[in-house]
CSV table of C-alpha atoms and ligand atoms in Angstrom, one decimal:
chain,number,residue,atom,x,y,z
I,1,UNK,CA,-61.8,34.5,168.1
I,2,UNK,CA,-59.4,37.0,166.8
I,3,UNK,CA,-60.8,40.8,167.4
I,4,UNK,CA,-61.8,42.9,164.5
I,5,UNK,CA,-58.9,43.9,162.5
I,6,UNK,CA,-58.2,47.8,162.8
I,7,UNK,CA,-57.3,50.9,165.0
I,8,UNK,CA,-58.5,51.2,168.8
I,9,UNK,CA,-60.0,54.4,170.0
I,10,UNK,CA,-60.8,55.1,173.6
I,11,UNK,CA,-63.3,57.3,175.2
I,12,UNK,CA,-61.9,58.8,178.8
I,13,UNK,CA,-64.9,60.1,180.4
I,14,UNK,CA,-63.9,62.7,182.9
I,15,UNK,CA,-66.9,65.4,183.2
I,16,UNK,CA,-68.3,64.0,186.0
I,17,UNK,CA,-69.0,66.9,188.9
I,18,UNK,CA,-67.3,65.1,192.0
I,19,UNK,CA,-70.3,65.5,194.0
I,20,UNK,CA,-69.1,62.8,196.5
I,21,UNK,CA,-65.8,63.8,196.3
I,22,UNK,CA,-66.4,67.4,197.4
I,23,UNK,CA,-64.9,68.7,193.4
I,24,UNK,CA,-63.7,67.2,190.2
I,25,UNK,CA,-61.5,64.6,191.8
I,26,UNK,CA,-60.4,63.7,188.3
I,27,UNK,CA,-58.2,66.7,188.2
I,28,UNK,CA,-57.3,66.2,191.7
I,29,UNK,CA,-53.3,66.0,191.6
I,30,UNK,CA,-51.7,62.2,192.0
I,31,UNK,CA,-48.3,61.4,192.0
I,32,UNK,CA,-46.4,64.7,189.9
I,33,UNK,CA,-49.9,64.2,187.4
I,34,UNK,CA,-53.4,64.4,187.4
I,35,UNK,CA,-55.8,61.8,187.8
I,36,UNK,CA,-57.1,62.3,184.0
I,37,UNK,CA,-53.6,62.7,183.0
I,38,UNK,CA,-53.1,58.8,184.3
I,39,UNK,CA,-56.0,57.8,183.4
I,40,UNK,CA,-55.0,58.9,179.1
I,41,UNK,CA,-52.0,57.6,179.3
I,42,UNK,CA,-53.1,54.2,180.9
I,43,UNK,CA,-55.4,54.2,177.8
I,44,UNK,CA,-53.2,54.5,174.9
I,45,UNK,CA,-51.4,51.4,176.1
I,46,UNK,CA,-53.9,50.3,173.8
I,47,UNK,CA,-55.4,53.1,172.1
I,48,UNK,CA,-53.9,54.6,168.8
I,49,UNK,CA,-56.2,57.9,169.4
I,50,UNK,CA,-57.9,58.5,173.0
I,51,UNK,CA,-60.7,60.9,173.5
I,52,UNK,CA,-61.1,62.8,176.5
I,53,UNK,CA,-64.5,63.9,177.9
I,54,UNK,CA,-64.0,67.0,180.0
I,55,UNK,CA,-66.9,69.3,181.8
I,56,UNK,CA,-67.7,72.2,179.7
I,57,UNK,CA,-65.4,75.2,179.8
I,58,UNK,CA,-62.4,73.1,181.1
I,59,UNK,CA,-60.0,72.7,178.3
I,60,UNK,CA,-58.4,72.0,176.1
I,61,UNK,CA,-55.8,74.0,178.1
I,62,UNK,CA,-53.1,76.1,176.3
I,63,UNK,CA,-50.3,73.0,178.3
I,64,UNK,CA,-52.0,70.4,176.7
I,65,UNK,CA,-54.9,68.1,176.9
I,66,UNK,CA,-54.4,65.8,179.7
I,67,UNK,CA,-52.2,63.9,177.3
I,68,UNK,CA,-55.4,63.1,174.6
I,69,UNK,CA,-55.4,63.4,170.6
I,70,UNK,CA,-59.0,65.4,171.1
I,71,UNK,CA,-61.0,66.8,174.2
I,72,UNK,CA,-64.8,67.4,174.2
I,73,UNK,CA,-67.3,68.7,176.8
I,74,UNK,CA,-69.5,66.4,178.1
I,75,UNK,CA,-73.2,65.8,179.3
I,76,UNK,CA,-75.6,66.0,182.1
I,77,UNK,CA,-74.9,62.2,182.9
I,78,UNK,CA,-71.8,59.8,182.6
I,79,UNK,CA,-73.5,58.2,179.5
I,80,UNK,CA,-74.4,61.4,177.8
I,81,UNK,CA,-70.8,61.7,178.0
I,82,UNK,CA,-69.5,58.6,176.6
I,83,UNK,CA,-72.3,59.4,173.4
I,84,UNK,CA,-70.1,62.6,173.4
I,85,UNK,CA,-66.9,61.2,173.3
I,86,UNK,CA,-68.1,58.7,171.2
I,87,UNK,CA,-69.5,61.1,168.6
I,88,UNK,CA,-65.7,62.1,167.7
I,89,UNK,CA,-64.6,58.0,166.8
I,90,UNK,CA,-64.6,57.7,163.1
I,91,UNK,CA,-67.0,55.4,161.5
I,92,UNK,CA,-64.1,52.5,160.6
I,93,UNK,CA,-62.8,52.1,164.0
I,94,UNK,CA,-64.1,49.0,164.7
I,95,UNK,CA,-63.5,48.6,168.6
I,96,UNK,CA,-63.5,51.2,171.3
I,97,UNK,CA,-62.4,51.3,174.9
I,98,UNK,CA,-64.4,53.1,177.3
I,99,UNK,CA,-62.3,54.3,180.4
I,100,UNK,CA,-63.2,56.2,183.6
I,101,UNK,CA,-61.3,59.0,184.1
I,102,UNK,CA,-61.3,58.2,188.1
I,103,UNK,CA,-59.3,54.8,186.9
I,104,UNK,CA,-56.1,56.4,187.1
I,105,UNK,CA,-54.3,52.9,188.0
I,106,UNK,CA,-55.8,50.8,185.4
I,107,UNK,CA,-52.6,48.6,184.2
I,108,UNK,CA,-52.4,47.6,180.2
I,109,UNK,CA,-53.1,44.5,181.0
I,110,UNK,CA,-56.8,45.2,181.7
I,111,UNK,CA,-57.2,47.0,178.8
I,112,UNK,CA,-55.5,44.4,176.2
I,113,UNK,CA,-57.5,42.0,178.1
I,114,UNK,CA,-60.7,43.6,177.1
I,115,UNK,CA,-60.3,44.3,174.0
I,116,UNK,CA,-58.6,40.9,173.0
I,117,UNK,CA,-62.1,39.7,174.4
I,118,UNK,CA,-63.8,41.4,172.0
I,119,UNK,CA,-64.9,39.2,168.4
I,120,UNK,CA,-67.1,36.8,166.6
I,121,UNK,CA,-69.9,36.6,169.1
I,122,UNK,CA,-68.7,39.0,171.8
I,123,UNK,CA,-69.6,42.1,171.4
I,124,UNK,CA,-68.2,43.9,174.4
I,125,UNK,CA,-65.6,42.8,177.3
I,126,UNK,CA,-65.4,44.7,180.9
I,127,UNK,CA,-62.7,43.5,183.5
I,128,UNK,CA,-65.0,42.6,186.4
I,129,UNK,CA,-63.4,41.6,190.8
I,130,UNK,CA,-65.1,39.2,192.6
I,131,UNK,CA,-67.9,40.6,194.9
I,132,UNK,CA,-66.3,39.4,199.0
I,133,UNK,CA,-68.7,41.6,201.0
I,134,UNK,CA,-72.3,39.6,201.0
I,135,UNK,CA,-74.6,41.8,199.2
I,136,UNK,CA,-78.6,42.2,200.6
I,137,UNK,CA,-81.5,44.0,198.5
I,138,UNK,CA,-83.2,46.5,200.4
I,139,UNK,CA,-86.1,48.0,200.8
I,140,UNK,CA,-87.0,51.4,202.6
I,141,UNK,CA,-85.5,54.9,202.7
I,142,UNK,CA,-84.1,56.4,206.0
I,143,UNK,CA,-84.1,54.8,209.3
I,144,UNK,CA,-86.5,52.0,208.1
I,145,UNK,CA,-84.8,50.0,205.7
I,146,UNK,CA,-85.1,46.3,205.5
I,147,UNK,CA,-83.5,43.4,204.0
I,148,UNK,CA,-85.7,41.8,200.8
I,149,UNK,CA,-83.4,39.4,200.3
I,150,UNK,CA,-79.8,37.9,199.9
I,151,UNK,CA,-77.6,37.6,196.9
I,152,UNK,CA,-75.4,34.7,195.8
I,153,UNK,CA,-72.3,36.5,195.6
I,154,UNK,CA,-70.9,33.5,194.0
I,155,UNK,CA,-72.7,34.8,190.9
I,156,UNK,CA,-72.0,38.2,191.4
I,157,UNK,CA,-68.7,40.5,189.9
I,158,UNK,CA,-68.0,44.1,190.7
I,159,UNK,CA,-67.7,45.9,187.6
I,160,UNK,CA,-64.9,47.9,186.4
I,161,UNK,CA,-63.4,49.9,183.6
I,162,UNK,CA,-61.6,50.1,181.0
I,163,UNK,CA,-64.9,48.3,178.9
I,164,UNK,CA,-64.4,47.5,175.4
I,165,UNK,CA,-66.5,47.1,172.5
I,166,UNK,CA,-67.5,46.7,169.0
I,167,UNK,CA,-67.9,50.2,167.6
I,168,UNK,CA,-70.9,49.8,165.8
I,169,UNK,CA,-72.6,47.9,168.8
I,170,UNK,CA,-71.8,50.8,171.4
I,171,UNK,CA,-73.6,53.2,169.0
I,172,UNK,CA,-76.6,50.8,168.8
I,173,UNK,CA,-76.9,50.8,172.4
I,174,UNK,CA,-76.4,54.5,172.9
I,175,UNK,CA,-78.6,55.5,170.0
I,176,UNK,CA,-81.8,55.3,172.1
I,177,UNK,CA,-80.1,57.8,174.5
I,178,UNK,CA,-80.2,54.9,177.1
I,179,UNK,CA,-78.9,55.5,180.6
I,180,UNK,CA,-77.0,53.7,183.1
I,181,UNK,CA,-74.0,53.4,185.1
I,182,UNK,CA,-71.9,51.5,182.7
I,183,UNK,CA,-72.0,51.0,179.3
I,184,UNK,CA,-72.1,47.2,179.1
I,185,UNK,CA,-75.1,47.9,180.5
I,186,UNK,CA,-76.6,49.4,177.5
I,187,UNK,CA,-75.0,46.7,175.2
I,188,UNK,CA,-76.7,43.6,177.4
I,189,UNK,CA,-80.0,45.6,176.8
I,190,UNK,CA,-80.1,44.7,173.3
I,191,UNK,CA,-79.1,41.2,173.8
I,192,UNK,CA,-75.9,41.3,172.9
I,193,UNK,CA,-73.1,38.9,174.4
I,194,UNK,CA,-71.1,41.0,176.9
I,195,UNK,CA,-67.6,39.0,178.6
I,196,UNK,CA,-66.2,39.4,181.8
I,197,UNK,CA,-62.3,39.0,182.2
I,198,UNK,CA,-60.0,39.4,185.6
I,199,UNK,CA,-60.4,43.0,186.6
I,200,UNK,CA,-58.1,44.1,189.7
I,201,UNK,CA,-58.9,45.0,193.0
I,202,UNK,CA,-56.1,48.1,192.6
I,203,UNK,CA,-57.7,49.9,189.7
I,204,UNK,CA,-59.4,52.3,192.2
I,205,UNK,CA,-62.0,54.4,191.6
I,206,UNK,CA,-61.6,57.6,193.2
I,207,UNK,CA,-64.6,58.4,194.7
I,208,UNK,CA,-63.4,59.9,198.1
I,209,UNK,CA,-60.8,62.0,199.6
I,210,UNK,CA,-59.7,58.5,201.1
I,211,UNK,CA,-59.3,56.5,197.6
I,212,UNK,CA,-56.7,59.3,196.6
I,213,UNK,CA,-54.6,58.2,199.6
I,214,UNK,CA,-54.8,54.5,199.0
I,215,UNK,CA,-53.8,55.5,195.1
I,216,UNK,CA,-51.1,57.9,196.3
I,217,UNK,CA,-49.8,54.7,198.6
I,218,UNK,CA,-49.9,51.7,195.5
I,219,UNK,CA,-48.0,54.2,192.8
I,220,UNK,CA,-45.5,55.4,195.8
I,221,UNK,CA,-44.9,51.2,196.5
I,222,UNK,CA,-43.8,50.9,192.6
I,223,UNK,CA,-44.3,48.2,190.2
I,224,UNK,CA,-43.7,45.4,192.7
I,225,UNK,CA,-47.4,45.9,193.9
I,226,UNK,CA,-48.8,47.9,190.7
I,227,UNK,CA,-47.1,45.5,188.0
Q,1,C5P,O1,-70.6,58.8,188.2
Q,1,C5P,P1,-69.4,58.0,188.3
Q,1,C5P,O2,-68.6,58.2,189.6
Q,1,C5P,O3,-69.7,56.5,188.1
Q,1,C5P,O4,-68.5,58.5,187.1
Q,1,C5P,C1,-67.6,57.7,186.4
Q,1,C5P,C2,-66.9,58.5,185.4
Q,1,C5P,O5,-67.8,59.2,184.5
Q,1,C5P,C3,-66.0,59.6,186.0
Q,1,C5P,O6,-64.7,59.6,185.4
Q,1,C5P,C4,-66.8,60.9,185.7
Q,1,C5P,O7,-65.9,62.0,185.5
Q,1,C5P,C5,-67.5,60.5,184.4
Q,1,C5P,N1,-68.7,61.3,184.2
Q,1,C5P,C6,-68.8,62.1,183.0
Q,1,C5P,N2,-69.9,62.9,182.8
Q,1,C5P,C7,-70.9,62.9,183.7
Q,1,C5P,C8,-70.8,62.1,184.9
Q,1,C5P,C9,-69.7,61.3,185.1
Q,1,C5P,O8,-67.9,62.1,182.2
Q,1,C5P,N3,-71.9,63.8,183.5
């Protein structure tokens, strides 16, 4: 089902406070760049104007914007963020693509993917790897924690972004000021049909010190490993 006809926009969401990470890993420098700076210009491989969600008081900067048509300050929480970002896309856009900022190796092809997914009955598309550790359900805090039960990981994806979706869908979900850690999440909550197409097990998220290295190591091997 061909997508709906139209310009892309894409919401970089990169106000997050690094508390794992010891700092704002997002501006953390990665090959000659910064991890936002990637993260943009992976974006407009498919975006005609990109958003970027920055914490408040951090730009735009007098050098630029990290490589974005507009930069915002965001919220409390990842998705009082996106509804930032999102606030800015013009009401005839019909399909945006929501990135993480701490994606900085996300190749085009995920995002095309995404938001060729997108049309007809499908209202949002994420890339999703599957899940090779076994994953338990807990229960308990502390030393006492115990298994509840096992999952069929043969059912089970690991989520990534970029996500994409119809416009006027995403605002649906977000009007209610929902939160979660994605937001497909939002978009399955009203019942809408959400696709899952091959995500890649390079697009990193940097969460530690550690994931830096092991992006520093895939950019430095070329396009032979990162295509
Ligand atoms: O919290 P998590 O690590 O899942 O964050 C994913 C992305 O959301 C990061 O790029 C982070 O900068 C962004 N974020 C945000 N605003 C927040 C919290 C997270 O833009 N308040």
């Amino acid at each position: 089902m061909a997508r709906p006809s139209g310009p892309v926009w894409a919401v970089v969401v990169a106000a997050g406070s690094g508390r794992r990470f010891g700092g704002p890993k997002q501006f953390s420098p990665l090959g000659g760049r910064l991890v936002v700076e990637w993260s943009v210009a992976a974006a407009r491989s498919v975006a005609d104007k990109v958003v970027v969600v920055v914490p408040e008081g951090v730009g735009p900067r007098p050098e630029g914007s990290f490589g974005a048509d507009l930069v915002v300050p965001g919220g409390p929480t990842r998705s009082a963020s996106v509804r930032q970002g999102l606030s800015e896309v013009p009401a005839d856009v019909p399909v945006v693509v929501v990135h993480d900022a701490v994606r900085p190796l996300a190749r085009p092809r995920l995002f095309h993917d995404v938001v060729a997914a997108v049309g007809g009955e499908v209202a949002g598309a994420l890339c999703g790897v599957p899940v090779v550790d076994t994953v338990k359900r807990v229960v308990g805090s502390g030393a006492l924690v115990t298994v509840a039960g096992t999952l069929d990981r043969a059912e089970l994806v690991a989520v990534q972004t970029p996500q994409a979706f119809r416009t006027d869908v995403l605002r649906r979900a977000h009007g209610t000021s929902g939160e979660a850690t994605d937001d497909a999440a939002l978009v399955e909550a009203l019942g809408a049909t959400v696709r899952v197409v091959p995500g890649d097990p390079d697009n990193v998220k940097v969460t530690t010190p550690a994931d830096l290295v092991r992006a520093e190591l895939l950019l430095a091997a070329g396009p032979e490993v990162l295509g």
